[in-house]
Tab-separated table of C-alpha atoms in Angstrom:
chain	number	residue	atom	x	y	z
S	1	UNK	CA	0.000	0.000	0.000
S	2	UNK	CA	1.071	3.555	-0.664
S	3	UNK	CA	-0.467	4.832	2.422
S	4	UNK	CA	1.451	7.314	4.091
S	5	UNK	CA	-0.287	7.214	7.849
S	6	UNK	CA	0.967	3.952	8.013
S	7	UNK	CA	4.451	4.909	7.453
S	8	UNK	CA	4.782	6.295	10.737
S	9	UNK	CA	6.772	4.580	13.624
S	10	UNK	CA	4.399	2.791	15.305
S	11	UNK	CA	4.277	2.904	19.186
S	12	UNK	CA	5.280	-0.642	20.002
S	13	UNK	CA	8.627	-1.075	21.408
S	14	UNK	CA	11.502	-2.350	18.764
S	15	UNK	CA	12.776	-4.959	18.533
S	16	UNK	CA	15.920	-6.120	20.325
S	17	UNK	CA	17.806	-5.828	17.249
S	18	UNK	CA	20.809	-4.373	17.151
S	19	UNK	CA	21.507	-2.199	13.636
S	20	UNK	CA	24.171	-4.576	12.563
S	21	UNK	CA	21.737	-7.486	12.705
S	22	UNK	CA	19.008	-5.790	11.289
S	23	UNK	CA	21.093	-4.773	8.285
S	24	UNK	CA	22.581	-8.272	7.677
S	25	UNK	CA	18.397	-9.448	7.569
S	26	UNK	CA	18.000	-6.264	5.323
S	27	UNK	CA	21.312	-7.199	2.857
S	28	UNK	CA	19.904	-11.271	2.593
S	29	UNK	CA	16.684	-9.744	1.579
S	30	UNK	CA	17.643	-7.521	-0.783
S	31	UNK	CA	20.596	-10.205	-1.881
S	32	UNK	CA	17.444	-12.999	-2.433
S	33	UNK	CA	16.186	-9.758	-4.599
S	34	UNK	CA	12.782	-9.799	-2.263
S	35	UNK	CA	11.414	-6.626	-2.630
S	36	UNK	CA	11.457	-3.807	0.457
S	37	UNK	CA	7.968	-2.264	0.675
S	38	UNK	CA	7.464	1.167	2.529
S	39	UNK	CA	6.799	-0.250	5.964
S	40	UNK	CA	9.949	-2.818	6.194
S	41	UNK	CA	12.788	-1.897	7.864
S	42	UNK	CA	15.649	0.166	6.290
S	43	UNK	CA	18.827	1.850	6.469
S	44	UNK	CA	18.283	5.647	6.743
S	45	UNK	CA	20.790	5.761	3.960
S	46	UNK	CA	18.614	3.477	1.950
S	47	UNK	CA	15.663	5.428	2.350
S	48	UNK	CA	17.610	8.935	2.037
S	49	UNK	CA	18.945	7.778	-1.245
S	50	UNK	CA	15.925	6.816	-2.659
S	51	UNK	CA	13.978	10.080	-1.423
S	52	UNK	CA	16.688	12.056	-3.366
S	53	UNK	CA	16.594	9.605	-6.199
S	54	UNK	CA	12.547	9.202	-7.467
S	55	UNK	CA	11.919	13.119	-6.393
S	56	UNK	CA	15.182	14.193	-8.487
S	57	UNK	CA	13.461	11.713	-11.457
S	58	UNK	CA	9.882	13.665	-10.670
S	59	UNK	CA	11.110	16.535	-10.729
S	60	UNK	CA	12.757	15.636	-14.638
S	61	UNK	CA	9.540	14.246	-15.199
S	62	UNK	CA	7.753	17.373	-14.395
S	63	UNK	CA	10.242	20.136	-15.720
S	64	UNK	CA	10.563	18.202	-19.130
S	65	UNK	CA	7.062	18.895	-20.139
S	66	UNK	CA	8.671	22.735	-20.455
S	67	UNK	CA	11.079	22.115	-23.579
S	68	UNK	CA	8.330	20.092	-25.552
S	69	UNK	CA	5.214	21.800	-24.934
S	70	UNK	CA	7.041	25.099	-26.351
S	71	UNK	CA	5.636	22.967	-29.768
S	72	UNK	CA	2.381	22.026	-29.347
S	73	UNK	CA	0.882	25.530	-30.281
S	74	UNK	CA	3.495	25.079	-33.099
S	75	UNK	CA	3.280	21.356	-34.123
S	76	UNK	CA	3.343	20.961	-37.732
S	77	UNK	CA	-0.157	18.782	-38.248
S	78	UNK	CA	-3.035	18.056	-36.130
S	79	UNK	CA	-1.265	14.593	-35.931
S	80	UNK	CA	1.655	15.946	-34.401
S	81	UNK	CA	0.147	18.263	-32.548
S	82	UNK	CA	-1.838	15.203	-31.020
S	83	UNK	CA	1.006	13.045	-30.009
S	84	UNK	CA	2.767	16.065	-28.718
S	85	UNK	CA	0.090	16.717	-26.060
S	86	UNK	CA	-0.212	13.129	-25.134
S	87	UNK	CA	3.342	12.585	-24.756
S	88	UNK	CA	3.728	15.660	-22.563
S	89	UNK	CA	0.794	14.483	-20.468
S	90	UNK	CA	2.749	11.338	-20.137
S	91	UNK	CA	5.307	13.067	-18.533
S	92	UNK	CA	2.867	14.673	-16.208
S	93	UNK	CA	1.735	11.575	-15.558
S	94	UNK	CA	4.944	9.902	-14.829
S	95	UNK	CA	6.126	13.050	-12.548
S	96	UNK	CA	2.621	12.036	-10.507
S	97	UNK	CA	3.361	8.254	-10.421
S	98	UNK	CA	7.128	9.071	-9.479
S	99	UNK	CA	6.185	11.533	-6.350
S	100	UNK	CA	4.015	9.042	-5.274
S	101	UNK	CA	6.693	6.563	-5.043
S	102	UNK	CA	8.769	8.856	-2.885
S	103	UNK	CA	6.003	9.742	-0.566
S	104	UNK	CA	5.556	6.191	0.295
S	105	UNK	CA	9.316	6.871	2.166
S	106	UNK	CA	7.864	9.469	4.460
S	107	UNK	CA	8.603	12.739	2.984
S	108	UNK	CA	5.369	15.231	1.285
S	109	UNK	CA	4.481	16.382	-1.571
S	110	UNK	CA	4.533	19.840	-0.626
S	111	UNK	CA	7.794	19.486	0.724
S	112	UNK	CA	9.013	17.798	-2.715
S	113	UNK	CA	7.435	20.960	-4.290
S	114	UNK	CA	8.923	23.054	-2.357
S	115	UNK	CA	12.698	21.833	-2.680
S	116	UNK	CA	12.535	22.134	-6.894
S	117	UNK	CA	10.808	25.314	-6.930
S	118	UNK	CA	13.673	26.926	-4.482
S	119	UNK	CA	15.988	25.451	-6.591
S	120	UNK	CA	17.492	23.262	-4.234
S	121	UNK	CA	16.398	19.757	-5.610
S	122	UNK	CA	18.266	18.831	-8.590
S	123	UNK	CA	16.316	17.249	-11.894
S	124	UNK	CA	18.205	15.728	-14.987
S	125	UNK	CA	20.552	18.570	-16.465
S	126	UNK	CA	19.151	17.869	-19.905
S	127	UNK	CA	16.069	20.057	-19.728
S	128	UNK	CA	17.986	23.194	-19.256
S	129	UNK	CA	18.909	23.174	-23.274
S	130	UNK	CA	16.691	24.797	-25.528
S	131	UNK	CA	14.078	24.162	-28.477
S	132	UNK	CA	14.457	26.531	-30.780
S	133	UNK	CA	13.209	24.413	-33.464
S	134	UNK	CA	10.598	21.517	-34.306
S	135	UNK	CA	13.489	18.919	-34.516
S	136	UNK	CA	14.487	19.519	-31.151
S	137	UNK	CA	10.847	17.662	-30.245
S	138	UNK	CA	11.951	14.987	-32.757
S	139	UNK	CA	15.271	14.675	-31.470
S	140	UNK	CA	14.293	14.613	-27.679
S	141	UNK	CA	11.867	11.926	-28.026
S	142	UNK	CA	14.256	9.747	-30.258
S	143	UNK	CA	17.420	10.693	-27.747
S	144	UNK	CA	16.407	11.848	-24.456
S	145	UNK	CA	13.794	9.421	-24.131
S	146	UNK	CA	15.928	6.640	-25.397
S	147	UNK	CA	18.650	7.567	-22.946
S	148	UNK	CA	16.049	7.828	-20.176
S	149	UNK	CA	14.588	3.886	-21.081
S	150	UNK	CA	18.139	2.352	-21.285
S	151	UNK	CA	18.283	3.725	-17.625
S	152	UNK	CA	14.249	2.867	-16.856
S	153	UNK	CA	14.321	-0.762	-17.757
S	154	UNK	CA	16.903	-1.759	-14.867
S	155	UNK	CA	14.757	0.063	-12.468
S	156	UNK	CA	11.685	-1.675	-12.967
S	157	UNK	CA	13.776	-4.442	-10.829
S	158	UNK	CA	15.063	-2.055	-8.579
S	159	UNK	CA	14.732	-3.448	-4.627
S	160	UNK	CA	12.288	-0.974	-3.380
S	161	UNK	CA	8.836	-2.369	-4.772
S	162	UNK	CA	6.557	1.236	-5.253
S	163	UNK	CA	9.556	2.632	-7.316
S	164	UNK	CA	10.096	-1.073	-9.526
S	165	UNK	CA	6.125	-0.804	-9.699
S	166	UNK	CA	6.225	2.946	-10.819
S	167	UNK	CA	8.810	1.947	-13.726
S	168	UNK	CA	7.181	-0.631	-14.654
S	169	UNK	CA	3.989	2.167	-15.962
S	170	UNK	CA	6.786	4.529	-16.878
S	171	UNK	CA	8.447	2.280	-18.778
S	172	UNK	CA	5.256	0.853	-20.771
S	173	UNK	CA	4.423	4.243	-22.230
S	174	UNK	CA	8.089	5.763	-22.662
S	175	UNK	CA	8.213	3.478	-25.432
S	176	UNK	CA	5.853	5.346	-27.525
S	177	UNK	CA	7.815	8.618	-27.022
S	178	UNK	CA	11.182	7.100	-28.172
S	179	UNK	CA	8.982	5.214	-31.306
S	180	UNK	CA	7.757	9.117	-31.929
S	181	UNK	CA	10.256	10.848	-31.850
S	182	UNK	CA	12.181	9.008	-34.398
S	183	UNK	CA	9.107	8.630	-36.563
S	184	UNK	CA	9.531	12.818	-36.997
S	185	UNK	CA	12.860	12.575	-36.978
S	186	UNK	CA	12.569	9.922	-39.919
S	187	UNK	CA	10.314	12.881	-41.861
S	188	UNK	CA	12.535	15.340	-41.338
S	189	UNK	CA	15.257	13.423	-42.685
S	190	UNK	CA	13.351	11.764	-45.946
S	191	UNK	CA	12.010	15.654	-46.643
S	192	UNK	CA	13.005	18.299	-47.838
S	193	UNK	CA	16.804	19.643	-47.760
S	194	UNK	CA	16.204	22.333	-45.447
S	195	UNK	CA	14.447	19.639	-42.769
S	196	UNK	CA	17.104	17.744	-43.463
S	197	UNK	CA	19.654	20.173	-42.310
S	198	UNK	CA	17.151	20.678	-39.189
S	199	UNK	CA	17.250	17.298	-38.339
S	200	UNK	CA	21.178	17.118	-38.254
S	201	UNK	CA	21.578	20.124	-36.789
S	202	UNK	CA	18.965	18.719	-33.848
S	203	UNK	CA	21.156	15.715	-33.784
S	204	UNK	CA	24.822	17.638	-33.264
S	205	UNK	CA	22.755	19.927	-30.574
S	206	UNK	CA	21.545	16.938	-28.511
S	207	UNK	CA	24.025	14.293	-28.977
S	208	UNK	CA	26.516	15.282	-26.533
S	209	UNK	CA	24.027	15.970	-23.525
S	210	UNK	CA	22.425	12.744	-24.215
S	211	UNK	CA	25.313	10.908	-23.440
S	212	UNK	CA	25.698	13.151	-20.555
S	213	UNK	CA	21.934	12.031	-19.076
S	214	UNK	CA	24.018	8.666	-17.851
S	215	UNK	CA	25.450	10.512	-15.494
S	216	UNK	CA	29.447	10.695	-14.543
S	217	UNK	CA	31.716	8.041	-15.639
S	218	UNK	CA	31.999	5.529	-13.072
S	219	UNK	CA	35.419	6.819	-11.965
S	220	UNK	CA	33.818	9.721	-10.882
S	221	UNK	CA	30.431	8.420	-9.534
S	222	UNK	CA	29.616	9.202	-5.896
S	223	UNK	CA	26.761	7.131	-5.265
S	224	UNK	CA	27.041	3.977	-7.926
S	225	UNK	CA	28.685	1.654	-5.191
S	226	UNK	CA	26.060	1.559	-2.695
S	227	UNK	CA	23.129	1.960	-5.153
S	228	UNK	CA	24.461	-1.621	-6.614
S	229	UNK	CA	24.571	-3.192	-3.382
S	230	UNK	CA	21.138	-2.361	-2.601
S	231	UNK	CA	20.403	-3.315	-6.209
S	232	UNK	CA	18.645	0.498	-6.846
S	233	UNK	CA	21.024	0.440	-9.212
S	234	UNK	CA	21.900	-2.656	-11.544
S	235	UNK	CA	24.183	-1.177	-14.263
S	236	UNK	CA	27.081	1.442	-13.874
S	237	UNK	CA	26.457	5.077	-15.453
S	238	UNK	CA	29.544	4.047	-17.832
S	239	UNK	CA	28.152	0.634	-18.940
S	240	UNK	CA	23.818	2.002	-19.877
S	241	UNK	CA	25.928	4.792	-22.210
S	242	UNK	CA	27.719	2.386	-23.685
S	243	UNK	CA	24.469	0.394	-24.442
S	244	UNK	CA	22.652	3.545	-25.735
S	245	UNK	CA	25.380	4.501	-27.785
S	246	UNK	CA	25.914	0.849	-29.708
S	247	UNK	CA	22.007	1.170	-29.970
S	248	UNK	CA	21.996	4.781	-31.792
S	249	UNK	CA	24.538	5.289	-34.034
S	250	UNK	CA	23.046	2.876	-36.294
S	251	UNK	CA	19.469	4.526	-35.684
S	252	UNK	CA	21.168	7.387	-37.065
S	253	UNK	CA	23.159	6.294	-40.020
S	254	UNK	CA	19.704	4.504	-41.261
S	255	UNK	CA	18.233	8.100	-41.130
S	256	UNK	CA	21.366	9.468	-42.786
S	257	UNK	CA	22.501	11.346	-40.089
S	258	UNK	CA	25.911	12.303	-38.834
S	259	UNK	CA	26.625	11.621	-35.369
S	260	UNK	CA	28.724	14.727	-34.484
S	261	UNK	CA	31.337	12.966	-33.431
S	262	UNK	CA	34.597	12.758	-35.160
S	263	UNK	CA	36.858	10.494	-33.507
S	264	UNK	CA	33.703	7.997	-33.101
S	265	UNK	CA	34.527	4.223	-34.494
S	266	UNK	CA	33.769	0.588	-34.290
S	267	UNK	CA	35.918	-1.606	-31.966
S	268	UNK	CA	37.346	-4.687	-32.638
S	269	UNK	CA	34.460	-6.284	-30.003
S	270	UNK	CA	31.875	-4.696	-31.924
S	271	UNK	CA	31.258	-1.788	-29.203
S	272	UNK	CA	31.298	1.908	-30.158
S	273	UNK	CA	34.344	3.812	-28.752
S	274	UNK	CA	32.923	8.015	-28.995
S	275	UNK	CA	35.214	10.850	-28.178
S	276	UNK	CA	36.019	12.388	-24.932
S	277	UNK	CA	32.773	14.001	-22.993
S	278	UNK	CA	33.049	17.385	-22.085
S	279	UNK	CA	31.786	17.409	-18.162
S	280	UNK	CA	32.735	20.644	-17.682
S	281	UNK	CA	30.028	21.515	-19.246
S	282	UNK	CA	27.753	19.206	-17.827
S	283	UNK	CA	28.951	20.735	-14.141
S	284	UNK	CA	27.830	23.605	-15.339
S	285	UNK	CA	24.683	23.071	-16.064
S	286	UNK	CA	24.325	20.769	-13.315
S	287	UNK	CA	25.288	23.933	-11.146
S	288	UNK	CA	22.681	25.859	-12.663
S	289	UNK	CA	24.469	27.779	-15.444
S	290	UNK	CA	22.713	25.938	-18.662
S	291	UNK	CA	20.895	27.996	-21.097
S	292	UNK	CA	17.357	27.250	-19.832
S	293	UNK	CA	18.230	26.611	-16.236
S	294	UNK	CA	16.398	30.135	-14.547
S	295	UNK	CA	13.657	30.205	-17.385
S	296	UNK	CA	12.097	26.362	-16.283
S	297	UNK	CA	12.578	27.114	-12.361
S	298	UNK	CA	10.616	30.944	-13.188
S	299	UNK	CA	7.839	28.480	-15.168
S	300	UNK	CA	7.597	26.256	-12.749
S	301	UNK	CA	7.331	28.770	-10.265
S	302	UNK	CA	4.814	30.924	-11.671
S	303	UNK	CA	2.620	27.854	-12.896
S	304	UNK	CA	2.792	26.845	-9.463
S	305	UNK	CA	1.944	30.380	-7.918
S	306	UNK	CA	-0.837	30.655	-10.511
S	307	UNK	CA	-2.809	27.442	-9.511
S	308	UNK	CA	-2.833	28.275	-5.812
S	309	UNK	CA	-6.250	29.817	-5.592
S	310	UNK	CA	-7.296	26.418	-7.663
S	311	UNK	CA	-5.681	24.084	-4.769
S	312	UNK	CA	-7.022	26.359	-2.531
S	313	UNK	CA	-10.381	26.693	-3.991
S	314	UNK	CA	-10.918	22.660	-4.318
S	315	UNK	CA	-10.236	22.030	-0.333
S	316	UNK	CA	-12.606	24.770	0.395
S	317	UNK	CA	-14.895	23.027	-1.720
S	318	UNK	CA	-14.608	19.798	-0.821
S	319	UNK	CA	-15.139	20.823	3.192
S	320	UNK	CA	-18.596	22.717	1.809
S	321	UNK	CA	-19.788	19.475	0.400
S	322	UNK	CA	-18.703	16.965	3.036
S	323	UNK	CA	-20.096	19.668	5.712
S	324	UNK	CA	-23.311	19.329	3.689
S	325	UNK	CA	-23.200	15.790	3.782
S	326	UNK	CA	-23.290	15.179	7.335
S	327	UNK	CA	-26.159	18.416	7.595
V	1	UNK	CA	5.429	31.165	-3.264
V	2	UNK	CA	2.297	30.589	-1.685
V	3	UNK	CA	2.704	26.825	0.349
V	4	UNK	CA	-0.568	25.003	0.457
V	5	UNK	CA	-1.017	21.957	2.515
V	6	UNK	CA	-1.509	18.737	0.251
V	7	UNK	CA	-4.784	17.594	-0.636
V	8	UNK	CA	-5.806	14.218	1.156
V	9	UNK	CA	-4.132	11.098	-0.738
V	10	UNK	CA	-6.215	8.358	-1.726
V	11	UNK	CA	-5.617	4.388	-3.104
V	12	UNK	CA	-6.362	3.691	-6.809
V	13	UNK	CA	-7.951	0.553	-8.023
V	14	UNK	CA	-8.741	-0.417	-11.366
V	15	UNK	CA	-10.845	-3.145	-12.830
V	16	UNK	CA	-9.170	-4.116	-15.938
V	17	UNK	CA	-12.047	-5.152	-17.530
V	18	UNK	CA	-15.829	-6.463	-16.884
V	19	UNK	CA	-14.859	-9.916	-14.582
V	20	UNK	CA	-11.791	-9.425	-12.906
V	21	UNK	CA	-11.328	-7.885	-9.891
V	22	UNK	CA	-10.291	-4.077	-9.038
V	23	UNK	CA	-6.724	-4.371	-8.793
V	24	UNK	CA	-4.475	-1.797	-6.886
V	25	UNK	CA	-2.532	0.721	-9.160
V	26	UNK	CA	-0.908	3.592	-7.006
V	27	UNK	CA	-1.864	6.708	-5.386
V	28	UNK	CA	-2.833	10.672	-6.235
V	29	UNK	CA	-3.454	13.804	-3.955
V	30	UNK	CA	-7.072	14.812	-4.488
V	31	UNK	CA	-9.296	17.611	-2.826
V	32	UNK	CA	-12.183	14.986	-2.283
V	33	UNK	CA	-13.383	11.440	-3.708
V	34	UNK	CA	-15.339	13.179	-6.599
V	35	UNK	CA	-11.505	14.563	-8.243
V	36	UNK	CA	-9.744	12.171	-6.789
V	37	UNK	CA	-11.734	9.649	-9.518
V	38	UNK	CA	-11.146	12.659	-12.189
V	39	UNK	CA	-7.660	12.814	-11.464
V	40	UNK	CA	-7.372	8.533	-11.590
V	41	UNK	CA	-9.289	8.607	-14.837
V	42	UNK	CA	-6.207	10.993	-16.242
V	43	UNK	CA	-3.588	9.320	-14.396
V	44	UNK	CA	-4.331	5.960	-14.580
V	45	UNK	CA	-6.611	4.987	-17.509
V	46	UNK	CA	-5.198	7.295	-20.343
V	47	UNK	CA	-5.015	3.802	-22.788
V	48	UNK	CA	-8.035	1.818	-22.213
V	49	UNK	CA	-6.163	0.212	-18.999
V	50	UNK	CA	-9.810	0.092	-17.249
V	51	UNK	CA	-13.654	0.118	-17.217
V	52	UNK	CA	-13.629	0.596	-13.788
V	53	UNK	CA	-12.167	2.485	-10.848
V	54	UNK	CA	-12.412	2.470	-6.760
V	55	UNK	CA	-11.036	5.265	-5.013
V	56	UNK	CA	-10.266	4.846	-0.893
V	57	UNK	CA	-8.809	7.744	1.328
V	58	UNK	CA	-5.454	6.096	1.818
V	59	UNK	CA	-5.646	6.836	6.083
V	60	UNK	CA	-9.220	4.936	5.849
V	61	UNK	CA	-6.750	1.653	5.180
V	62	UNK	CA	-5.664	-0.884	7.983
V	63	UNK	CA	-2.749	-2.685	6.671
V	64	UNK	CA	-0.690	-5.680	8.822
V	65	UNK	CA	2.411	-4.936	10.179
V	66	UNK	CA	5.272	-6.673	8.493
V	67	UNK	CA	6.451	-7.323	11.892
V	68	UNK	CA	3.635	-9.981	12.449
V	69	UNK	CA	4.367	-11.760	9.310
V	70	UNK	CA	5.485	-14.926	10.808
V	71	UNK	CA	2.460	-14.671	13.397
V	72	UNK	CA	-0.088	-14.187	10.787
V	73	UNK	CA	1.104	-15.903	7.665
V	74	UNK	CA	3.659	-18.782	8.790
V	75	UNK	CA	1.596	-21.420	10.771
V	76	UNK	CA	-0.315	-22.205	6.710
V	77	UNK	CA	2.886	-23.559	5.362
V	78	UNK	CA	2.795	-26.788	7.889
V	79	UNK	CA	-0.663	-27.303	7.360
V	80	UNK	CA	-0.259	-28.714	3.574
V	81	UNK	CA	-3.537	-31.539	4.059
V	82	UNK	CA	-5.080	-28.463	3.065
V	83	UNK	CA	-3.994	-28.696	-0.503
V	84	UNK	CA	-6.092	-31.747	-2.852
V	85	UNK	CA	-2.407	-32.324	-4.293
V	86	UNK	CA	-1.575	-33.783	-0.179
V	87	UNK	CA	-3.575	-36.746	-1.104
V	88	UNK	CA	-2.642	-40.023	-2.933
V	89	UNK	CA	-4.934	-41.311	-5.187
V	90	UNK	CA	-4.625	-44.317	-6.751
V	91	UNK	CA	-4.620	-44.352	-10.416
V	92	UNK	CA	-7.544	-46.298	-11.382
V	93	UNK	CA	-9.751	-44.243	-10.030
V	94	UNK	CA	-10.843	-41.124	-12.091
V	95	UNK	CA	-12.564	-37.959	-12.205
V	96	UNK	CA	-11.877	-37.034	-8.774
């Protein structure tokens, strides 16, 4: 159950357990890959990680509806236009599913809210690039939704079971956004030679950052140790871009496209070997200095400012009805 | 920023279709039960996933504790006469 009331320490005495013991239970549970639900025991650090973890994926959920619905007053058919809106409700929907999932570990909404709108919860550094044109919708859904499965599909068998069961619904309909996105891309490229040159120049905008959505390489990776151990994670950051990369190049050289990479080559084990990343740049806009980074916090901020008399509104509502209920 | 408290959570469940039973999906923050089955029509059934929905205020739910697992659930597994597959049959006789 996802109740939150029931998450809170009950008023029976603990057990006798010292923490050692109680982690060794907690380890053979996880290592017999049983799934922890929100009312087992677990380490703090467990939980912490995973609080930080789902809300910083809701939050990317939520503030990637931004860059794509810049298009749907722009789309260039009905059809598109269509798909646009219910992919970006999909991401609504998955930012809902995801906060969910966190809440279940003790911690509100409001107070997940409240940490991305003051800018100090972090969400994935590859919504603060722009849109400028309708590739970049073509491009996003064939890249940055393809980066985010590759890391998806290992976290529907994550240990903590409302996450797994959240990615599991994520996962289902994050399909059809990859499948989209190259189906535009796949227009742009067989049109004319104008969309053509908007489709490649999507691709050299959005190649780079999408490698960067795997996170640091795994020499530099704070958390992947522990996040293996308790099987949150199952693959290093390192070996899903690898995976993603061996996947796309040839997605691109079937649409004609040039990755913009020039160094990038075949090894002799049949894995792609790209240039170096440049994480300089992804530090910075991980620190907040990306193109787009203070235009989606001011959205989300004012979106969230502007429904207030709605939230408002509905609870006063609701009490007027039950209070006529009981009457 | 104006901070509003959350609106009450309540338990989704969904019948996938006409004979099975409503089937837990997840959660959503809704002002009452009459948005709350708005809001899991949007969230929850945006591809024909059911004909059906149940919403419950999630603090109306008793749930056990995991802690009396082995109390509640345990003493079943030595009681296995409760299965038909306990019982030897012999062969020739059928249909049962």
């Amino acid at each position: 159950m996802y109740t939150q009331s029931l998450n809170e320490p009950s008023s029976r005495p603990v057990e006798a357990l010292d923490d050692a013991e109680r982690l060794a239970r907690f380890q053979a549970r996880i290592d017999a890959e049983e799934k922890i639900e929100p009312k087992d025991w677990m380490p703090d650090a467990y939980r912490q990680t995973l609080i930080r973890q789902i809300s910083q994926h809701a939050h990317s959920e939520i503030v990637g509806m931004l860059p794509e619905g810049n298009w749907i007053s722009r789309a260039p058919s009905l059809m598109r236009k269509s798909i646009l809106i219910a992919k970006v409700q999909d991401e609504g929907g998955h930012g809902a599913y995801l906060y969910s999932a966190a809440e279940t570990l003790g911690v509100s909404r409001a107070e997940l809210i409240e940490q991305l709108l003051s800018g100090r919860a972090k969400y994935s550094s590859i919504f603060n690039y722009p849109t400028p044109t309708w590739a970049d919708t073509a491009a996003i859904g064939w890249l940055v939704d393809g980066a985010a499965i590759m890391n998806q599909i290992p976290l529907c068998r994550c240990s903590y079971g409302p996450y797994a069961r959240a990615m599991v619904r994520v996962c289902k309909e994050e399909s059809f956004h990859q499948r989209q996105g190259y189906h535009a891309m796949l227009s742009l490229a067989r049109g004319t030679p104008s969309q053509r040159r908007m489709a490649q120049d999507a691709l050299n905008r959005w190649w780079w950052p999408a490698l960067m959505m795997f996170g640091p390489p795994d020499t530099a990776s704070h958390h992947t140790g522990l996040s293996v151990k308790w099987k949150i994670k199952r693959f290093t950051n390192d070996e899903l871009r690898q995976k993603f990369v061996d996947f796309t190049v040839p997605q691109a050289e079937f649409l004609g496209l040039t990755v913009p990479d020039p160094v990038l080559r075949k090894g002799d084990d049949g894995h792609y070997i790209t240039g170096a990343l440049d994480w300089s740049e992804f530090n910075a806009v991980l620190k907040g200095n990306g193109p787009c980074n203070a235009e989606r916090l001011r959205e989300r901020r004012t979106a969230h400012d502007d429904g207030a008399w709605v939230r408002e509104a509905a609870i006063a509502h609701a009490a007027k009805r039950s209070a006529r209920a009981v009457a | 920023m104006s901070q509003t408290q959350d609106w009450p959570l309540f338990e989704i469940f969904v019948r996938a279709k006409s004979g099975l039973d409503h089937k837990h999906v997840g959660s959503l923050h809704a002002a009452d039960a009459a948005m709350a089955i708005e809001h899991a029509r949007d969230l929850y059934t945006r591809r024909e996933e059911g004909v059906s929905l149940w919403v419950v205020k999630s603090s109306d739910i008793v749930a056990s504790d995991p802690r009396d697992s082995d109390a509640l659930f345990t003493p079943a597994a030595d009681k296995i006469y409760r299965h038909p597959t306990f019982y030897d049959i012999p062969k020739e006789v059928e249909t049962l």
